mmCIF file with all atom_site columns, C-alpha atoms in Angstrom:
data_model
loop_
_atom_site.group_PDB
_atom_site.id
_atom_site.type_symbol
_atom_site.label_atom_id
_atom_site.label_alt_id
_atom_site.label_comp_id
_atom_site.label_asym_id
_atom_site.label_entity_id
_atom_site.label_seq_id
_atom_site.pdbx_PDB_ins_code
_atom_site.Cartn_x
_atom_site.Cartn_y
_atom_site.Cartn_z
_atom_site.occupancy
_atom_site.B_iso_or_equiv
_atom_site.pdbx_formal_charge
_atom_site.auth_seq_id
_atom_site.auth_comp_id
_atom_site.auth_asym_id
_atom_site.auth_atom_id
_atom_site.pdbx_PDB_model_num
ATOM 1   C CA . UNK A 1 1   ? 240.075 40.953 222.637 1.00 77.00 ? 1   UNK A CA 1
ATOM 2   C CA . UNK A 1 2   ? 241.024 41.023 218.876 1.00 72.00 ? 2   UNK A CA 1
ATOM 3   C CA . UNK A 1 3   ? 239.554 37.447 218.731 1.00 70.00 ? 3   UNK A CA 1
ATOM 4   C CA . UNK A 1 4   ? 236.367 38.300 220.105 1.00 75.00 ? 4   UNK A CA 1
ATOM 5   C CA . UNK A 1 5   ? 236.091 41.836 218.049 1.00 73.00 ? 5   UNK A CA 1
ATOM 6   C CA . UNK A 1 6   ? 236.609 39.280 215.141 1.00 66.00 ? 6   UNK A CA 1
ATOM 7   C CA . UNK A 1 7   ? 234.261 36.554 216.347 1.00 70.00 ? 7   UNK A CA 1
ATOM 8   C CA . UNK A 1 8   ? 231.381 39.420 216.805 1.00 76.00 ? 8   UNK A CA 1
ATOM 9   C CA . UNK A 1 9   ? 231.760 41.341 213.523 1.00 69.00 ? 9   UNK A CA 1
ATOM 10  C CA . UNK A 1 10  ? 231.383 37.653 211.976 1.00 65.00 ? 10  UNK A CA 1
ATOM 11  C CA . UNK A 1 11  ? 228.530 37.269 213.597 1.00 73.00 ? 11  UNK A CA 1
ATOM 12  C CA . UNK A 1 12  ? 226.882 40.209 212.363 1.00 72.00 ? 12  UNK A CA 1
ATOM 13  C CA . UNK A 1 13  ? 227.920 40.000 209.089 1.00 65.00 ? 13  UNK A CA 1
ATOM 14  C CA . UNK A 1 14  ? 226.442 36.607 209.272 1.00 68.00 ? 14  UNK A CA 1
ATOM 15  C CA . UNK A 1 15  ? 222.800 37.550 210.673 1.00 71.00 ? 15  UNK A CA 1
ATOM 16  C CA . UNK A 1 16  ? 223.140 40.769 207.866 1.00 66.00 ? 16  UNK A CA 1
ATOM 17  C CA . UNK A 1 17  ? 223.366 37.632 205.344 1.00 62.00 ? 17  UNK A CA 1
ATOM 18  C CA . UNK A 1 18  ? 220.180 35.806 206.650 1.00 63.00 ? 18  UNK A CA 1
ATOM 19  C CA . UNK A 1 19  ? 218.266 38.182 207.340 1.00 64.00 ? 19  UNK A CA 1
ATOM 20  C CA . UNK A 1 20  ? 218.926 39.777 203.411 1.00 60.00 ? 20  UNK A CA 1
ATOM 21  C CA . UNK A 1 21  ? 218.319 36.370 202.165 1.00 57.00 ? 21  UNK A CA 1
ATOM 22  C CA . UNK A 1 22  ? 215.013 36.383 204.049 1.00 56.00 ? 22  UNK A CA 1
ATOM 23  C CA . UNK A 1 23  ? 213.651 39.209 202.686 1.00 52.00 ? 23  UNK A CA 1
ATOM 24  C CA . UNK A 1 24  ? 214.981 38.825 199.054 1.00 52.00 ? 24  UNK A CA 1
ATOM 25  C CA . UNK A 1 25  ? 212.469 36.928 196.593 1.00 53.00 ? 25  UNK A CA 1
ATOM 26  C CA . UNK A 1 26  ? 213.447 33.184 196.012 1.00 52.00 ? 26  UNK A CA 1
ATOM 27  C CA . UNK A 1 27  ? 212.924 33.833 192.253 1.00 53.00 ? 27  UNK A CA 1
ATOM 28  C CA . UNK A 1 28  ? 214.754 36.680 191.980 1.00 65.00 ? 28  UNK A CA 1
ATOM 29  C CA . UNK A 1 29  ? 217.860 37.304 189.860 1.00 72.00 ? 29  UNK A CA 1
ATOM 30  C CA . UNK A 1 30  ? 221.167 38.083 191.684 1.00 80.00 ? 30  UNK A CA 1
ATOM 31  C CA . UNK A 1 31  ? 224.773 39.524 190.586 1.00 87.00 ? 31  UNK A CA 1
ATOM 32  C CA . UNK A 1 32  ? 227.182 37.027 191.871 1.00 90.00 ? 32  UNK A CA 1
ATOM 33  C CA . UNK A 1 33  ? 230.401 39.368 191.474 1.00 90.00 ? 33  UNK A CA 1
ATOM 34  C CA . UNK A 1 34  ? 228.646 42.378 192.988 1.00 88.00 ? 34  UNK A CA 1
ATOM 35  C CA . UNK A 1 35  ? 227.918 40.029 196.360 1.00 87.00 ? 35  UNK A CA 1
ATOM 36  C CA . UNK A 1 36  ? 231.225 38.903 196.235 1.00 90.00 ? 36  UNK A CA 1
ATOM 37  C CA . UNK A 1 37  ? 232.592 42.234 195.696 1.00 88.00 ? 37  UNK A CA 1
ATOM 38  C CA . UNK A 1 38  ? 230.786 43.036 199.058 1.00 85.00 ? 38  UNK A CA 1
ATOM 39  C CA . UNK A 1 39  ? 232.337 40.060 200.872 1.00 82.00 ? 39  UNK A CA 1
ATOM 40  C CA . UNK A 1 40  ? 236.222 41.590 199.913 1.00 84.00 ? 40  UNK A CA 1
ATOM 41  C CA . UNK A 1 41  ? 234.867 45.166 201.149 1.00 82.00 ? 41  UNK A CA 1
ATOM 42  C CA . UNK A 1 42  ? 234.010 43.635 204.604 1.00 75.00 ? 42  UNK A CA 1
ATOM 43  C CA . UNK A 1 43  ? 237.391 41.500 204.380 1.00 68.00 ? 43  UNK A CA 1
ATOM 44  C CA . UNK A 1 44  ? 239.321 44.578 202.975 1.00 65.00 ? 44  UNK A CA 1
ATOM 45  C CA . UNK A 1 45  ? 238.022 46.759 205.961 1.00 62.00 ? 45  UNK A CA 1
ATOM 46  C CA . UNK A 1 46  ? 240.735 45.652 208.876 1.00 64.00 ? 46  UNK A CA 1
ATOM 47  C CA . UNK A 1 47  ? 243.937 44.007 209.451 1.00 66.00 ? 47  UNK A CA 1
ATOM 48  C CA . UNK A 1 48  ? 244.249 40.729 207.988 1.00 76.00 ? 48  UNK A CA 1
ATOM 49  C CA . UNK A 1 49  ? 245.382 39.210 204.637 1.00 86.00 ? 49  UNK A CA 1
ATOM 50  C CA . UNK A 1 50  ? 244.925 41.197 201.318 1.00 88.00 ? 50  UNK A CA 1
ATOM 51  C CA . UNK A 1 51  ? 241.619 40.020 199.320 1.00 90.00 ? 51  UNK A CA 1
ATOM 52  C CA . UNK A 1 52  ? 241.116 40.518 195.624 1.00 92.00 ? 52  UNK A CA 1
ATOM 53  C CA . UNK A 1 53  ? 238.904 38.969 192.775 1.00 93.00 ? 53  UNK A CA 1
ATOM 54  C CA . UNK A 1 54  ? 239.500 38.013 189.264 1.00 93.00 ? 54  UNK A CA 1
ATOM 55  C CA . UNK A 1 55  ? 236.266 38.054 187.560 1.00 88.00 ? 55  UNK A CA 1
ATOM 56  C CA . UNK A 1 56  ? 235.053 38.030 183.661 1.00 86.00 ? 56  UNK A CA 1
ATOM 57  C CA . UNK A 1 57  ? 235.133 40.637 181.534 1.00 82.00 ? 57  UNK A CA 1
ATOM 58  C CA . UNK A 1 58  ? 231.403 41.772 181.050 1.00 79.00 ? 58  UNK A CA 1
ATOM 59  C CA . UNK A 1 59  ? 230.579 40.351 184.310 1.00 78.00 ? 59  UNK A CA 1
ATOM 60  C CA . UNK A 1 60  ? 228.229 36.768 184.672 1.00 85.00 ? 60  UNK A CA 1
ATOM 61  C CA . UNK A 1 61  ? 224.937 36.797 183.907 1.00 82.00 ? 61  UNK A CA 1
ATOM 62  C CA . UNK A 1 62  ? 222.586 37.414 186.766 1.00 84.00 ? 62  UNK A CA 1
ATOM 63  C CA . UNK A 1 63  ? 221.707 33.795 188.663 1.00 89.00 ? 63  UNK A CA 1
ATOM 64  C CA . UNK A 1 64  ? 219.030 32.868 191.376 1.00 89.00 ? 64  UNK A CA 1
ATOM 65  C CA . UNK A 1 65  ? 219.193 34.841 194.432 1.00 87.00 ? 65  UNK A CA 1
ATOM 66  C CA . UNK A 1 66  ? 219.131 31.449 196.469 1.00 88.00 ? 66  UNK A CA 1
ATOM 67  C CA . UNK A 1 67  ? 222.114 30.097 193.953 1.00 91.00 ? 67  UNK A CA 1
ATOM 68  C CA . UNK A 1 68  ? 223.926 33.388 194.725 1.00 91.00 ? 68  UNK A CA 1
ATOM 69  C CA . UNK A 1 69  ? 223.356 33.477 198.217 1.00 89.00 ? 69  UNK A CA 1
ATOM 70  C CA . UNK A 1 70  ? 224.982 30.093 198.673 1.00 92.00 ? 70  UNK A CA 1
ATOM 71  C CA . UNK A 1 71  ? 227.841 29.999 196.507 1.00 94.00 ? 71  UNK A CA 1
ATOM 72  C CA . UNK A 1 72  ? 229.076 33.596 198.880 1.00 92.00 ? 72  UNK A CA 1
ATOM 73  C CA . UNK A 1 73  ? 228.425 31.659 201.902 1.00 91.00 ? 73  UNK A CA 1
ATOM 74  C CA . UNK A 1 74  ? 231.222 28.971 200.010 1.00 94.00 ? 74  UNK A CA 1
ATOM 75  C CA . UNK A 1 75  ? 233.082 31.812 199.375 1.00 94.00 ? 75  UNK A CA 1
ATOM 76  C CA . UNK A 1 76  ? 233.146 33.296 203.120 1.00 91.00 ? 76  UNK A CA 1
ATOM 77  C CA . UNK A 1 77  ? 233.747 30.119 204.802 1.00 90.00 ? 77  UNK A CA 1
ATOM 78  C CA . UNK A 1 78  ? 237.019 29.498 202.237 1.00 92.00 ? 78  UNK A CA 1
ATOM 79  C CA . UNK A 1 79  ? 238.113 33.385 203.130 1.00 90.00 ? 79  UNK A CA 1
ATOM 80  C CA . UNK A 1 80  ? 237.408 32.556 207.517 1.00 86.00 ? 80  UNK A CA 1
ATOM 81  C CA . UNK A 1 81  ? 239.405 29.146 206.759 1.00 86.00 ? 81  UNK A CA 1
ATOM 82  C CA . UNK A 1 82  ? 242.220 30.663 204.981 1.00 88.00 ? 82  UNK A CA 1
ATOM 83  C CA . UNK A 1 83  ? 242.285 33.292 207.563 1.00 86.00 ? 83  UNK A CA 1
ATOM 84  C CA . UNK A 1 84  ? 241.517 31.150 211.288 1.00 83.00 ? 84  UNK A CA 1
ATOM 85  C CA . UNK A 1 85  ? 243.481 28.443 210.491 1.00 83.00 ? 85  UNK A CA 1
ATOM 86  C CA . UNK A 1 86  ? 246.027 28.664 207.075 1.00 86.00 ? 86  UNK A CA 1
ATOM 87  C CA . UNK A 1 87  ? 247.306 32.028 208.199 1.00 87.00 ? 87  UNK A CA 1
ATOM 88  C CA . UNK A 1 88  ? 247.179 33.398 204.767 1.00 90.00 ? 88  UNK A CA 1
ATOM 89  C CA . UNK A 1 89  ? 248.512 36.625 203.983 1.00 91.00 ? 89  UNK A CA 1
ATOM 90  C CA . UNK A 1 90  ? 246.621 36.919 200.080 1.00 93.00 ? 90  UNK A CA 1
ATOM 91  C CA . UNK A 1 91  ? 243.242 35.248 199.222 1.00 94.00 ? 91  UNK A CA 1
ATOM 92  C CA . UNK A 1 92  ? 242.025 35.438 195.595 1.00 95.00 ? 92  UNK A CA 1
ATOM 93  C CA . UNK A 1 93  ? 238.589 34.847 194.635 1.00 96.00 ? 93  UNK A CA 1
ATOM 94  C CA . UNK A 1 94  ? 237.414 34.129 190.889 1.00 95.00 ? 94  UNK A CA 1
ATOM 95  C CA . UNK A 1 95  ? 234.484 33.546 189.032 1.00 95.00 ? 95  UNK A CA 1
ATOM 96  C CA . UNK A 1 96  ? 234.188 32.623 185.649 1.00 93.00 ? 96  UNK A CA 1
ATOM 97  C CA . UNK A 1 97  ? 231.961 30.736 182.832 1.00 89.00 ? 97  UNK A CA 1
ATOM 98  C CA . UNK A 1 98  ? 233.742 27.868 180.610 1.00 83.00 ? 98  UNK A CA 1
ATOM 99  C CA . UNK A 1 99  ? 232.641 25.139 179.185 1.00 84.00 ? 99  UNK A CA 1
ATOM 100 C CA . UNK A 1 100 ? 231.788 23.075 182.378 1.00 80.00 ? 100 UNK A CA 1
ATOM 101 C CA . UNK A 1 101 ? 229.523 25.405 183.403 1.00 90.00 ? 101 UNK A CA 1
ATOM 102 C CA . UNK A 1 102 ? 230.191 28.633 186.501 1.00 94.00 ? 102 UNK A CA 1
ATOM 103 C CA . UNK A 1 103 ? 233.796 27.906 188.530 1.00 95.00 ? 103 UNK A CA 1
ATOM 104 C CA . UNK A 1 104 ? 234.106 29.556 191.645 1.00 96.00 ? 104 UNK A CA 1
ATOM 105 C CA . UNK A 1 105 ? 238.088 29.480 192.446 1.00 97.00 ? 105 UNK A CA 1
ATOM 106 C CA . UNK A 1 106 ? 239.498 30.344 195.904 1.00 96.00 ? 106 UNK A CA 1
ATOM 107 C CA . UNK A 1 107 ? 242.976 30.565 196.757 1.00 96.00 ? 107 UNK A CA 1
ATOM 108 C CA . UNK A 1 108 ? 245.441 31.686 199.397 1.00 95.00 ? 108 UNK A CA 1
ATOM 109 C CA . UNK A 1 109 ? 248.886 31.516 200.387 1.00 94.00 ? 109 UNK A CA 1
ATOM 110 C CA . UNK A 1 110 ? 248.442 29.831 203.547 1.00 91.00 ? 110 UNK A CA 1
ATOM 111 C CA . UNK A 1 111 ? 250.037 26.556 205.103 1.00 90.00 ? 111 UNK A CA 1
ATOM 112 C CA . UNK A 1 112 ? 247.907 24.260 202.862 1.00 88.00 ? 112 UNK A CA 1
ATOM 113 C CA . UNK A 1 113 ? 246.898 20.727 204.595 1.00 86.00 ? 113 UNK A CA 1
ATOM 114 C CA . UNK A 1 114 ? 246.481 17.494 203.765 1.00 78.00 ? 114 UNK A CA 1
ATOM 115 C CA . UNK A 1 115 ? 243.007 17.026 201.586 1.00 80.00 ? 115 UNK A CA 1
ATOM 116 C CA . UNK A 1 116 ? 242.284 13.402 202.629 1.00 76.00 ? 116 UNK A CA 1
ATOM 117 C CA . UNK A 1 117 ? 241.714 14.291 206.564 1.00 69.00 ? 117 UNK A CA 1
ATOM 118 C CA . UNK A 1 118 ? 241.147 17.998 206.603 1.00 56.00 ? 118 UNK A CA 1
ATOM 119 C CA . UNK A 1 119 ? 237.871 18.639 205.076 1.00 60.00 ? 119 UNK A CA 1
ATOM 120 C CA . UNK A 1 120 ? 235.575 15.616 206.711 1.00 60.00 ? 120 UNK A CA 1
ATOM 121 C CA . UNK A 1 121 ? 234.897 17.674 209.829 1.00 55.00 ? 121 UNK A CA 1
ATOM 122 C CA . UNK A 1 122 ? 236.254 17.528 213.266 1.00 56.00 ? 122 UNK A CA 1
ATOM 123 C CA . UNK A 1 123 ? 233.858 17.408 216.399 1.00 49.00 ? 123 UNK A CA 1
ATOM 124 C CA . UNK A 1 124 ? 232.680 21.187 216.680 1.00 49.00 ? 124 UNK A CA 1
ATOM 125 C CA . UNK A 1 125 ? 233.919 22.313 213.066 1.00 51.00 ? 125 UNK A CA 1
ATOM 126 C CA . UNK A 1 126 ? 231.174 22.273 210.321 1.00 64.00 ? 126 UNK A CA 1
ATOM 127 C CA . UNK A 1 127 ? 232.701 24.636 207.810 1.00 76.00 ? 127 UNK A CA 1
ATOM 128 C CA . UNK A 1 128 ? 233.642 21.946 205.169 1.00 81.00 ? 128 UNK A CA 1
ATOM 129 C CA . UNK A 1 129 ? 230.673 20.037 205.801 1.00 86.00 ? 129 UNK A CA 1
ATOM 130 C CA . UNK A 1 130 ? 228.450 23.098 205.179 1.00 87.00 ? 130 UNK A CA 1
ATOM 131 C CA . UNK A 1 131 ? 230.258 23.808 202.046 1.00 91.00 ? 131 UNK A CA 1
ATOM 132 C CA . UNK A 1 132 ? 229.424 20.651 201.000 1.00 91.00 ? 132 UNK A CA 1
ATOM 133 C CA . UNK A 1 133 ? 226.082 20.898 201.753 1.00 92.00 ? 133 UNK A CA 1
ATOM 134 C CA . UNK A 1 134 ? 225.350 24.068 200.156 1.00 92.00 ? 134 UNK A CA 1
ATOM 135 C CA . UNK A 1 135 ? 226.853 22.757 196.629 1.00 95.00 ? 135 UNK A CA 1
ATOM 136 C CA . UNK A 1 136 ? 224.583 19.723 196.982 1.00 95.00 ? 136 UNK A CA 1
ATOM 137 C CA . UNK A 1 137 ? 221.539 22.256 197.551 1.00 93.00 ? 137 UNK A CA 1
ATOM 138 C CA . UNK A 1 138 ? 222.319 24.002 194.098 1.00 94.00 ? 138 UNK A CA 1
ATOM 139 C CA . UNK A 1 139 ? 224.238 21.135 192.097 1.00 94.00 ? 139 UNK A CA 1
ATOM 140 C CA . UNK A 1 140 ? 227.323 22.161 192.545 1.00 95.00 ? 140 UNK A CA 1
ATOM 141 C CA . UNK A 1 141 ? 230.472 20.243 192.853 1.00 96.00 ? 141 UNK A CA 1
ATOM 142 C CA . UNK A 1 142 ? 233.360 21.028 195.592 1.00 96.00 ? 142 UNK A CA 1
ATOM 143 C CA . UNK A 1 143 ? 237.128 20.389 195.327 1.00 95.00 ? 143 UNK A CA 1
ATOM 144 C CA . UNK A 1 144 ? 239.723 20.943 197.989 1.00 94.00 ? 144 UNK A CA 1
ATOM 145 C CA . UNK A 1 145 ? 243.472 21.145 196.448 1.00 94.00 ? 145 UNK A CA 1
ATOM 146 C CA . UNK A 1 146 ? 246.424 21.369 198.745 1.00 91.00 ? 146 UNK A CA 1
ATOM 147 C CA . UNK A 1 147 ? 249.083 19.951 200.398 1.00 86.00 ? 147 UNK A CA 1
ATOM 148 C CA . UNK A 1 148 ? 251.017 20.914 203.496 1.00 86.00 ? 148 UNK A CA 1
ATOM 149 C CA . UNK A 1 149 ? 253.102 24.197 202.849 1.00 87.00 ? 149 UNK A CA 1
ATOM 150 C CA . UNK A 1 150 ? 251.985 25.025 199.262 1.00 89.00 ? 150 UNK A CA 1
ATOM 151 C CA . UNK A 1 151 ? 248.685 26.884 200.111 1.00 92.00 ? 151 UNK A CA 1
ATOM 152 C CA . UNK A 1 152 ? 245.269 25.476 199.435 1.00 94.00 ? 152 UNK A CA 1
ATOM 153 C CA . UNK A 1 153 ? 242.458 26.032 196.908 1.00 95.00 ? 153 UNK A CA 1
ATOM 154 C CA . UNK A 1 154 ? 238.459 25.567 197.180 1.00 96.00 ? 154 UNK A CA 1
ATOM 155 C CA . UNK A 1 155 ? 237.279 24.993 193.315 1.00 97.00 ? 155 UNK A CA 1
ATOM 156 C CA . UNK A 1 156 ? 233.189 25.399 193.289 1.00 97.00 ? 156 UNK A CA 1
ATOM 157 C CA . UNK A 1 157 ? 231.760 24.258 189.930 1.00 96.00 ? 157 UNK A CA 1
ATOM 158 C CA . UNK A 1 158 ? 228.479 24.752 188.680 1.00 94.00 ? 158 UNK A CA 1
ATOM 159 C CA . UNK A 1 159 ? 227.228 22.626 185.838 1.00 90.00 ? 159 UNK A CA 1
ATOM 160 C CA . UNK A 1 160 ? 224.361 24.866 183.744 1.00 78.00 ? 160 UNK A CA 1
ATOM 161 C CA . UNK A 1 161 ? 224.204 27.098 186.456 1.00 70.00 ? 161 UNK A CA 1
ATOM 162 C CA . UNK A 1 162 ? 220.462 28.287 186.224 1.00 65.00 ? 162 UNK A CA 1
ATOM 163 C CA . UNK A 1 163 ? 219.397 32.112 184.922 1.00 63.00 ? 163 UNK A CA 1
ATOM 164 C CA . UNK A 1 164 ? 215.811 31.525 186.225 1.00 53.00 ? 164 UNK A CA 1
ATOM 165 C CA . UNK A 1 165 ? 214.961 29.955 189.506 1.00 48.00 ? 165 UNK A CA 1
ATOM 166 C CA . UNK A 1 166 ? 211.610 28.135 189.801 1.00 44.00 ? 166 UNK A CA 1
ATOM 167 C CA . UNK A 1 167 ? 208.749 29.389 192.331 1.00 40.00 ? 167 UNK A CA 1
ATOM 168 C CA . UNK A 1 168 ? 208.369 27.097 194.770 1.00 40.00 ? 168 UNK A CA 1
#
């Protein structure tokens, strides 16, 4: 029962996403800490591991909408992973500008797994490969670092991330 209570309120978090990235304007400018800020309130809400974010002081300036709404579909698949299947009991998400450009950071305290095997997507499991995906649609690069037992980190990296998104 808790597994389907789960499975639903993903769900309609999910269609909540899509349906808000429908109706917001392709060239408009997003806050990428406020939507992940709303990501750790839904995670925050019930049982399950503690969620928290490290993010610049003075915030990020504002991206595309379509940039934004990607990189917090990254960030909710690495939260679901670390949850369904690394039993995590802290996540930490963090954003920050440097000198390569926007990093989106990742991490939790769960079992880890082995990198090489774990991320090229299993018959029925398209998490990783949508990650991927979604970094390819913005420019974005994707690391996976872990091993067995030590916990795992997702590391997103945006080169020039851009302030002002073309009209189609």
């Amino acid at each position: 029962l808790e597994g389907s209570r789960s499975l639903v309120s993903r769900i309609q978090s999910e269609t909540r996403n899509l349906v808000s990235d429908l109706r917001q304007d392709p060239g408009e400018a997003a806050d990428l800490v406020g939507a992940l800020g709303e990501l750790l309130d839904q995670g925050n809400a019930g049982a399950g591991p503690a969620l928290s974010m490290i993010s610049p002081v003075g915030g990020l300036p504002a991206l595309p909408s379509r940039t934004v709404h990607h990189l917090r579909m990254i960030a909710q698949e690495s939260v679901t992973n670390a949850i369904k299947h690394a039993g995590a009991a802290t996540i930490v998400l963090s954003v920050a500008m440097d000198e390569g450009g926007l990093r989106m950071t990742i991490k939790d305290d769960g079992h880890g797994f082995d990198t090489t095997t774990g991320t090229s997507g299993k018959s029925g499991h398209f998490g990783c490969m949508g990650m991927r995906e979604r970094c390819r649609k913005i420019g974005a690069e994707i690391e996976w670092r872990s091993a067995p037992g030590e916990g795992s980190t997702v590391v997103v990296t945006l080169p020039n991330p851009p302030m002002k998104e073309e009209a189609p």
